[in-house]
Coordinates of N, CA, C and O in Angstrom, one line a residue:
X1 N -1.6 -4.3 33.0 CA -2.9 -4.8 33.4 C -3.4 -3.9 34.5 O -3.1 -3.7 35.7
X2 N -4.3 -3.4 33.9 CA -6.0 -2.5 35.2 C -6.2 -3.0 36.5 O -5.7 -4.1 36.4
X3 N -6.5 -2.9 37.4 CA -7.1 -4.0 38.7 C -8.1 -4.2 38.1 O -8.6 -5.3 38.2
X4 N -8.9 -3.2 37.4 CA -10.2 -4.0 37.3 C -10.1 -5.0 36.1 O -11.0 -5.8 35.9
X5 N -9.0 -5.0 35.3 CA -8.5 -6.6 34.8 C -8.6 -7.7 35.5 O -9.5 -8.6 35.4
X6 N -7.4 -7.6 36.3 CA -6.9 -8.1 37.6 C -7.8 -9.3 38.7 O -7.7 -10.4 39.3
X7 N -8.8 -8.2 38.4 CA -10.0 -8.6 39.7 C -11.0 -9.5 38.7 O -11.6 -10.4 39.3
X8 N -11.2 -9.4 37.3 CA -12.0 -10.3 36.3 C -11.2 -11.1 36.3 O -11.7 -12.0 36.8
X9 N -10.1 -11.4 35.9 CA -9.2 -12.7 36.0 C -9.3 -13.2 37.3 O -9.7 -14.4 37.3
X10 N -9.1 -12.6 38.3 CA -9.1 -14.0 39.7 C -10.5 -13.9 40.0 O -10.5 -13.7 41.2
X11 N -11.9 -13.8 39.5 CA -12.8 -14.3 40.1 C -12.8 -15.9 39.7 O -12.7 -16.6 40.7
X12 N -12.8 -16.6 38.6 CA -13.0 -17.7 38.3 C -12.5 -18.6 39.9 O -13.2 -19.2 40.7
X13 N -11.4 -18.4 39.9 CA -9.8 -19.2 40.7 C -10.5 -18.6 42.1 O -10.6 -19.5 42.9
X14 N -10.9 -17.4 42.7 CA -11.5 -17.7 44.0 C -12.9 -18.0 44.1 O -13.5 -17.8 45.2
X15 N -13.6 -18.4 42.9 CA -15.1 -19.1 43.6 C -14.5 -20.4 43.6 O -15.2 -21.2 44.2
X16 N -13.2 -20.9 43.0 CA -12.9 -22.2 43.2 C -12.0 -22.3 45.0 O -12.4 -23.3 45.7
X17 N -11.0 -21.4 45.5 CA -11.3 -21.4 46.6 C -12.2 -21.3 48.1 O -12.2 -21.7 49.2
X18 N -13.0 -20.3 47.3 CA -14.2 -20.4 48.1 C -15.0 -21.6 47.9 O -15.7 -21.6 49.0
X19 N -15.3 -22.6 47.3 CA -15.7 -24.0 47.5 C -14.9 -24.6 48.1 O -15.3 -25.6 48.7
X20 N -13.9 -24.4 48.0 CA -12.4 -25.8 48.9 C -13.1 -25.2 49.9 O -13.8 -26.1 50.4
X21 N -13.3 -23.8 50.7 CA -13.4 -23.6 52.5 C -15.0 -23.5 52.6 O -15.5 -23.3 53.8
X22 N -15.8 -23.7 51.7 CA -17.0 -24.8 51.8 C -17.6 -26.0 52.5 O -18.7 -26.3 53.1
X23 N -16.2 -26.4 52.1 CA -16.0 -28.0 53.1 C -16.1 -27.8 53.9 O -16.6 -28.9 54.3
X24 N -16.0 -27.2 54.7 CA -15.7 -26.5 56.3 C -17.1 -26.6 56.9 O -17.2 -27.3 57.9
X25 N -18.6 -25.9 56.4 CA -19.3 -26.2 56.7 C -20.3 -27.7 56.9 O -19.8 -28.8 56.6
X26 N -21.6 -27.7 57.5 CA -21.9 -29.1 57.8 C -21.9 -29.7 56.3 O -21.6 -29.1 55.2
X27 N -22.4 -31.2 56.4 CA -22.8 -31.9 55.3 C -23.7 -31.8 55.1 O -24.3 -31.8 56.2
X28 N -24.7 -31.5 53.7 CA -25.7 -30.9 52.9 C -26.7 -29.4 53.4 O -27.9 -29.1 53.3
X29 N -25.3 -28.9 53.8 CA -25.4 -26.7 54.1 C -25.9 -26.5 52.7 O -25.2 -26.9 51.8
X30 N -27.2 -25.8 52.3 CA -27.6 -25.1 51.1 C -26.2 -24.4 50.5 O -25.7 -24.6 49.3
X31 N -25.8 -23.7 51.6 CA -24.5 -22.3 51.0 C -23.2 -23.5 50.6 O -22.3 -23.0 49.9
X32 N -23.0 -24.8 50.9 CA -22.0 -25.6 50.3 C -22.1 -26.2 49.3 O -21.3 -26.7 48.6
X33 N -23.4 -26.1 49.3 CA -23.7 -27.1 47.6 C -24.0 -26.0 46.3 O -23.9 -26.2 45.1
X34 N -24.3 -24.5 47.1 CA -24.2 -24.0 46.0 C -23.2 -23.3 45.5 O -23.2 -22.9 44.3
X35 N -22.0 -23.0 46.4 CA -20.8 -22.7 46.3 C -20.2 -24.0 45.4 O -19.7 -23.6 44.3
X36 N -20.1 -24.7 45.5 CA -19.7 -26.2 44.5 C -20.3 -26.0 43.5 O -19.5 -25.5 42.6
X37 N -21.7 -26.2 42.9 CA -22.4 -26.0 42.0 C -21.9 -25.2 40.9 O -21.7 -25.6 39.8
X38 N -21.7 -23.5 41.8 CA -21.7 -22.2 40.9 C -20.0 -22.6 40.1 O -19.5 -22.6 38.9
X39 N -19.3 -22.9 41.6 CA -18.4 -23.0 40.5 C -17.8 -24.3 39.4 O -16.9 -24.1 38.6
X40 N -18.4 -25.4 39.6 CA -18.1 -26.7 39.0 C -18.8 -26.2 37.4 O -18.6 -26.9 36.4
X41 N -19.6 -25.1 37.4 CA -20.7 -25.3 35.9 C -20.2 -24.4 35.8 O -20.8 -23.9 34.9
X42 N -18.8 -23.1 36.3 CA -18.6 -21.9 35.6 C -17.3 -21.9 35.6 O -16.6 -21.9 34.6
X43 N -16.5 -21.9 37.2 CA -15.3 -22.1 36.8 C -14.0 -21.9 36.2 O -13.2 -20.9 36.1
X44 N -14.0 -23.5 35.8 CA -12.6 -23.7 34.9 C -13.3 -22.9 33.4 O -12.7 -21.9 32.8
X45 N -14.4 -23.4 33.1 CA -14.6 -22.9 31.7 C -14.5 -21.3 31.8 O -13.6 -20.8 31.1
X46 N -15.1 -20.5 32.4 CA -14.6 -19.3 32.8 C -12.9 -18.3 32.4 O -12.5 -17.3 31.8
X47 N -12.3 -19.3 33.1 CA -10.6 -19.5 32.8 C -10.0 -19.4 31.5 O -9.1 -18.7 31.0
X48 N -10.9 -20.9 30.9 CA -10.4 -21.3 29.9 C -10.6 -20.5 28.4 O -9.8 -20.2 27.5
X49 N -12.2 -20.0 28.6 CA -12.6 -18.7 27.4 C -12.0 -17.9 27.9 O -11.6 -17.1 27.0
X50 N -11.7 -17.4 28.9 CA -11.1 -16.1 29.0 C -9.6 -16.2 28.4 O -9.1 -15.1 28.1
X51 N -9.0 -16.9 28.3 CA -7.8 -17.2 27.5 C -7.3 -17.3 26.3 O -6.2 -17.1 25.9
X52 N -8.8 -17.8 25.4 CA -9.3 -17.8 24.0 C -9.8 -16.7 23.4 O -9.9 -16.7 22.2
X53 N -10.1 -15.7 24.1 CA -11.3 -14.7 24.3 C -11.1 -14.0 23.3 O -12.1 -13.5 23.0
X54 N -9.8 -13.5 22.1 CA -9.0 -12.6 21.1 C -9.9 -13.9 20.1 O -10.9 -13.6 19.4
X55 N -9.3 -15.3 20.1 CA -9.6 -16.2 18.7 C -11.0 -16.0 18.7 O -11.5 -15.9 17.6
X56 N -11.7 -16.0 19.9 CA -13.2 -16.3 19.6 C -13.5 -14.8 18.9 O -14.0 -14.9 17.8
X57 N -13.4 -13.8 19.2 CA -13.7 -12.7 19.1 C -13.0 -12.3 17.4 O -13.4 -11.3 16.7
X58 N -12.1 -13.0 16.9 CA -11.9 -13.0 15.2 C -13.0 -13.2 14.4 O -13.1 -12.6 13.3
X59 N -13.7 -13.8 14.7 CA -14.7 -14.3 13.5 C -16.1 -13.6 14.2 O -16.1 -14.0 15.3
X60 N -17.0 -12.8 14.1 CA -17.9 -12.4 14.7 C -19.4 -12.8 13.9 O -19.7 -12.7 12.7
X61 N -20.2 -13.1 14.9 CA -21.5 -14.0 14.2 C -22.2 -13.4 13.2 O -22.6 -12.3 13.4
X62 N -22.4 -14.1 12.1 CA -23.5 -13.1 11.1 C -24.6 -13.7 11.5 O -24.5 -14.9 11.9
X63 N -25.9 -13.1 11.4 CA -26.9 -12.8 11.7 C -27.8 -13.0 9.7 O -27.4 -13.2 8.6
X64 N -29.0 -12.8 10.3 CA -29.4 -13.4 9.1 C -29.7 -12.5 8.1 O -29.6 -11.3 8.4
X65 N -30.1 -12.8 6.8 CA -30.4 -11.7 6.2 C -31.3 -11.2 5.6 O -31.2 -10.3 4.7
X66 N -32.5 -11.9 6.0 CA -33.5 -11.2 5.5 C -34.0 -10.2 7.0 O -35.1 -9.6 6.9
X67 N -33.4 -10.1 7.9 CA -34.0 -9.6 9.0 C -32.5 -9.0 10.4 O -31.9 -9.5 11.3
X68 N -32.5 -7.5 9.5 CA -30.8 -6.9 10.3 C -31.3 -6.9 11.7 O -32.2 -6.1 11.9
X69 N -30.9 -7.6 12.5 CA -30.8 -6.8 14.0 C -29.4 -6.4 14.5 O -28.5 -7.1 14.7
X70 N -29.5 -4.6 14.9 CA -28.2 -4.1 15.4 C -27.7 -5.1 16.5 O -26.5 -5.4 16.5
X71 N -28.5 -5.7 17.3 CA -27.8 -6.2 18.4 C -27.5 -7.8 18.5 O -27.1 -8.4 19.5
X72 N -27.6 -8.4 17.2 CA -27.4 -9.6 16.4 C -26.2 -10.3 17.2 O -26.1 -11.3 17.9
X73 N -25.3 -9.5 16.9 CA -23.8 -9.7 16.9 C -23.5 -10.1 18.3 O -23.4 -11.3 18.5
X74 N -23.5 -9.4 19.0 CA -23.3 -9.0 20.7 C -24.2 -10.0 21.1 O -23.6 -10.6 22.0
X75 N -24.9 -10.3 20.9 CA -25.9 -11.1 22.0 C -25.5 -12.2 21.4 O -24.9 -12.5 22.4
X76 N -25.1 -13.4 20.2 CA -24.5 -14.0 19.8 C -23.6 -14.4 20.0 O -23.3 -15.6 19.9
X77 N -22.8 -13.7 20.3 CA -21.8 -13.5 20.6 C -21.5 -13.7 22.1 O -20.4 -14.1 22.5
X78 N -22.5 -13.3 22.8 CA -22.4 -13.8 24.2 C -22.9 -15.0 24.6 O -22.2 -15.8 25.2
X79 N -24.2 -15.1 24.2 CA -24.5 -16.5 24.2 C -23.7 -17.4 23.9 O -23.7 -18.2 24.8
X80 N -22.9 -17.6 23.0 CA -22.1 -18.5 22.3 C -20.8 -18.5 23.6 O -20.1 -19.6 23.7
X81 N -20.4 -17.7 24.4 CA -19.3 -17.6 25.1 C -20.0 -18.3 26.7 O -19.5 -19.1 27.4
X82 N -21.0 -17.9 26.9 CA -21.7 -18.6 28.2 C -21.8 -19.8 28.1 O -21.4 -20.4 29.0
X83 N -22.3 -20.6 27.0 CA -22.2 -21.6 26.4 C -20.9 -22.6 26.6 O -20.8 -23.6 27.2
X84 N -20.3 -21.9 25.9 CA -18.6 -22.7 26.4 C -18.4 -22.5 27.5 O -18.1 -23.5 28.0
X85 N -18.4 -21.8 28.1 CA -18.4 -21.8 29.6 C -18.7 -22.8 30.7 O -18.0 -23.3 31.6
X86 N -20.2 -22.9 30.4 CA -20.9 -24.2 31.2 C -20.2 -25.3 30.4 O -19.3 -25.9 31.1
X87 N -20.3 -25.6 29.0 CA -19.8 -27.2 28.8 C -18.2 -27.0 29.0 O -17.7 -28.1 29.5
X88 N -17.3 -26.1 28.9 CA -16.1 -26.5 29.1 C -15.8 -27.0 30.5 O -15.0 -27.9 30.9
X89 N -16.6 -26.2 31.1 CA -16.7 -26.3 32.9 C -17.3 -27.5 33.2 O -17.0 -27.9 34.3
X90 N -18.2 -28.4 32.5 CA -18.5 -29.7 33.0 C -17.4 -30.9 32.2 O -17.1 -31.9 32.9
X91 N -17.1 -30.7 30.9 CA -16.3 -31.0 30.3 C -14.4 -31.4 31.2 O -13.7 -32.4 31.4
X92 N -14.5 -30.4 31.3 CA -13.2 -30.5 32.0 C -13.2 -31.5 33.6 O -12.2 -32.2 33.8
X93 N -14.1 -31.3 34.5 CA -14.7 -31.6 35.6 C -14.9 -33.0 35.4 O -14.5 -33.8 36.3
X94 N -15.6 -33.6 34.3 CA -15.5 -34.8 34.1 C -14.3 -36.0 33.4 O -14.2 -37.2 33.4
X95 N -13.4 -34.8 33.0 CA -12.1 -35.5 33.1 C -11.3 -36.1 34.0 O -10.9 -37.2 34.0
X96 N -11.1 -34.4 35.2 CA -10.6 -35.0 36.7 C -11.2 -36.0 36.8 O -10.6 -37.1 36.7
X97 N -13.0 -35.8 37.3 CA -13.2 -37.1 37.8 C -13.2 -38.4 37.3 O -13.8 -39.4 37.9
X98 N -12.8 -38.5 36.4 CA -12.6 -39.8 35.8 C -10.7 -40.0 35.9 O -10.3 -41.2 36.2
X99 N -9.8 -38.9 35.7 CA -8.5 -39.9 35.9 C -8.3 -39.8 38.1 O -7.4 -40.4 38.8
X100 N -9.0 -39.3 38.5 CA -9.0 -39.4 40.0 C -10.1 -41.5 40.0 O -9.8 -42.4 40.8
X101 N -10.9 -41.5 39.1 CA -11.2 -42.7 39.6 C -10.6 -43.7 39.0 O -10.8 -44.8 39.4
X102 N -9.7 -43.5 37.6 CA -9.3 -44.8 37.1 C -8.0 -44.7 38.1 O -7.1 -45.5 37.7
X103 N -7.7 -43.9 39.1 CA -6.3 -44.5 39.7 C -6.9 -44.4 41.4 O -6.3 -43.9 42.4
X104 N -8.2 -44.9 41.2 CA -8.8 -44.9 42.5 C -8.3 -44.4 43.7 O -8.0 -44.9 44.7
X105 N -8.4 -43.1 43.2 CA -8.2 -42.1 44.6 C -9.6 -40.6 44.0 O -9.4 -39.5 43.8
X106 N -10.8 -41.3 44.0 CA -11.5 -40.7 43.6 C -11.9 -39.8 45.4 O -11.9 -40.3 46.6
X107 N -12.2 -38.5 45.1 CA -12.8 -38.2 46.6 C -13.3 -36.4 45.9 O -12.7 -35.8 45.0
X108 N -14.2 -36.1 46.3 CA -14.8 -34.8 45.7 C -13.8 -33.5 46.6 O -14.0 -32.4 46.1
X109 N -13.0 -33.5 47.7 CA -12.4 -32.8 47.6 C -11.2 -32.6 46.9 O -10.6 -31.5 46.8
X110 N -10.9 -33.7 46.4 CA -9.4 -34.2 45.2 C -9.9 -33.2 44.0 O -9.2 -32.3 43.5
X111 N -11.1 -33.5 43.8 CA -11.6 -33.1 42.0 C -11.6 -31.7 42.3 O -11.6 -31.0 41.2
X112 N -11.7 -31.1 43.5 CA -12.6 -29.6 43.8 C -10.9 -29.0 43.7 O -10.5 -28.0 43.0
X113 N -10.3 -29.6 44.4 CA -8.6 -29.2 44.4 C -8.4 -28.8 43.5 O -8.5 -27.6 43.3
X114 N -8.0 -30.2 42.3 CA -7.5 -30.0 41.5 C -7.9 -28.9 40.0 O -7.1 -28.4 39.1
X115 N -9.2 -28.8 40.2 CA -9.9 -28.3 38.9 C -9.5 -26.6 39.9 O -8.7 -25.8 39.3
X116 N -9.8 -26.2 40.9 CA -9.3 -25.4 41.7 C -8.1 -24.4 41.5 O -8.0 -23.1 41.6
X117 N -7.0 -25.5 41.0 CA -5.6 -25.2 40.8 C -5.3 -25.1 39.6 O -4.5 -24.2 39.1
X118 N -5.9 -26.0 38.8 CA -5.8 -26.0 37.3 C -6.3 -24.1 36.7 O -5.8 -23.3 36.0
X119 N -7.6 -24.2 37.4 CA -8.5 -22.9 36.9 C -7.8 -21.8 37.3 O -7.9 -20.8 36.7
X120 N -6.7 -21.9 38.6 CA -5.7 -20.5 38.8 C -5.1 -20.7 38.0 O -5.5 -20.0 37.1
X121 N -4.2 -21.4 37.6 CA -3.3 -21.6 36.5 C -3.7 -21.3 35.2 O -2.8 -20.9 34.4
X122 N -5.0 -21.3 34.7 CA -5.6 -20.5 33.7 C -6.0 -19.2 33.8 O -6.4 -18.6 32.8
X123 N -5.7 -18.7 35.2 CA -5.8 -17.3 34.9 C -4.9 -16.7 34.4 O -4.9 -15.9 33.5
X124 N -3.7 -17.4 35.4 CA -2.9 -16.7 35.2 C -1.7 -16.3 33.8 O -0.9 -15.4 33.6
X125 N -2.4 -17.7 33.0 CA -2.1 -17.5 31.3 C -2.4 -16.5 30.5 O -3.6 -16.0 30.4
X126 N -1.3 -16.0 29.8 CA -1.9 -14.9 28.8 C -2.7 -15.4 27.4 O -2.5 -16.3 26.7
X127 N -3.7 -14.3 27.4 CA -4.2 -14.6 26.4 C -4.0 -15.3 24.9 O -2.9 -15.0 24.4
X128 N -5.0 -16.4 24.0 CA -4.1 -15.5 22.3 C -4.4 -15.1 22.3 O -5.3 -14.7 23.0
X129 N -3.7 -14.7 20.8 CA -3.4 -14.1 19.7 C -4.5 -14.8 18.5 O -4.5 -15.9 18.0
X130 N -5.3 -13.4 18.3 CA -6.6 -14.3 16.9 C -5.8 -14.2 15.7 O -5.5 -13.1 15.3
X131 N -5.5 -15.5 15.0 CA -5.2 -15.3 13.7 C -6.0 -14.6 12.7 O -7.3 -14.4 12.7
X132 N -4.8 -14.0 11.7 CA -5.5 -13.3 10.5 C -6.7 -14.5 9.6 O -6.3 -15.6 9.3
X133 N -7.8 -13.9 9.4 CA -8.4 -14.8 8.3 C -7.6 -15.4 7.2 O -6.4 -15.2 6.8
X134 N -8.7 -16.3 6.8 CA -8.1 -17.5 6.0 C -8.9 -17.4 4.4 O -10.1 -17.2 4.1
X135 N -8.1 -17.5 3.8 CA -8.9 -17.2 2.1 C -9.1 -19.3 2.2 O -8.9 -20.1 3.1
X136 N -9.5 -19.4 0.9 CA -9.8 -20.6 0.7 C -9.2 -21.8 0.6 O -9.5 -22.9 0.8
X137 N -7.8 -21.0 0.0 CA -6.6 -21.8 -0.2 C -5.7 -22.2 1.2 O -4.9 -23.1 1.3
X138 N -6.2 -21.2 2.3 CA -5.6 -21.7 3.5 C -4.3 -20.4 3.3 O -3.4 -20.4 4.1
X139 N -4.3 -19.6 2.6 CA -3.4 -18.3 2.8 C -3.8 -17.1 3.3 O -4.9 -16.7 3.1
X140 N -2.9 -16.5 4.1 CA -4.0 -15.3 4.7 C -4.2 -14.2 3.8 O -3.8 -14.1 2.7
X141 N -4.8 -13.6 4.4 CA -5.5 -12.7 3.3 C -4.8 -11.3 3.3 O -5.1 -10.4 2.5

């Protein structure tokens, strides 16, 4: 692994520490709500595609065809990953906070923690592996 690997994997995991020491400033500081914000909607999902990032990248978007654009693919392709990004990142966030409130110890530094520690822990997972395509019968090809 590159550092400049290195350093793309732990950004997710320290915008999530840098919101835990957020806290620290007053109650409703512009710079604490948007440190929470940036990373509650990017985040864990951040983590989580970057872990997927080989399977997604197997199947690559076709584009239409009465109308080629060289840059079809790529931009599709990114879109579609920003995408998961924000919903996995609110997705996930509303899990915490729902098993923090069905065992009523709900508190927004609990959920900030925990999604926090989870999202390091996805960095630190290795990637997959994209399966070989699939013919129709479900055999590879």
């Amino acid at each position: 692994m590159t550092p400049q690997e290195l350093v793309v994997r732990m950004v997710p995991p320290f915008g999530g520490w840098l919101a835990l020491s957020a806290f620290a400033l007053t109650d409703g500081s512009a710079l604490r709500g948007a440190a929470m914000i940036v990373f509650l909607a990017a985040g864990p999902g951040a983590a989580l595609v970057r872990i997927c990032g080989p399977a997604l990248a197997a199947r690559p978007a076709e584009g239409p065809v009465e109308r080629r654009d060289p840059a079809f693919e790529r931009h599709s392709d990114l879109l579609e990953r920003l995408m998961l990004i924000v919903f996995l990142s609110v997705a996930v966030a509303l899990v915490v906070a729902t098993v923090f409130i069905a065992t009523h110890a709900f508190s927004a530094q609990r959920v900030l923690l925990a999604l926090t520690l989870l999202t390091t822990v996805a960095a630190f997972c290795p990637r997959l592996r994209a399966s070989p395509p699939r013919t129709a019968k479900g055999t590879a090809l």
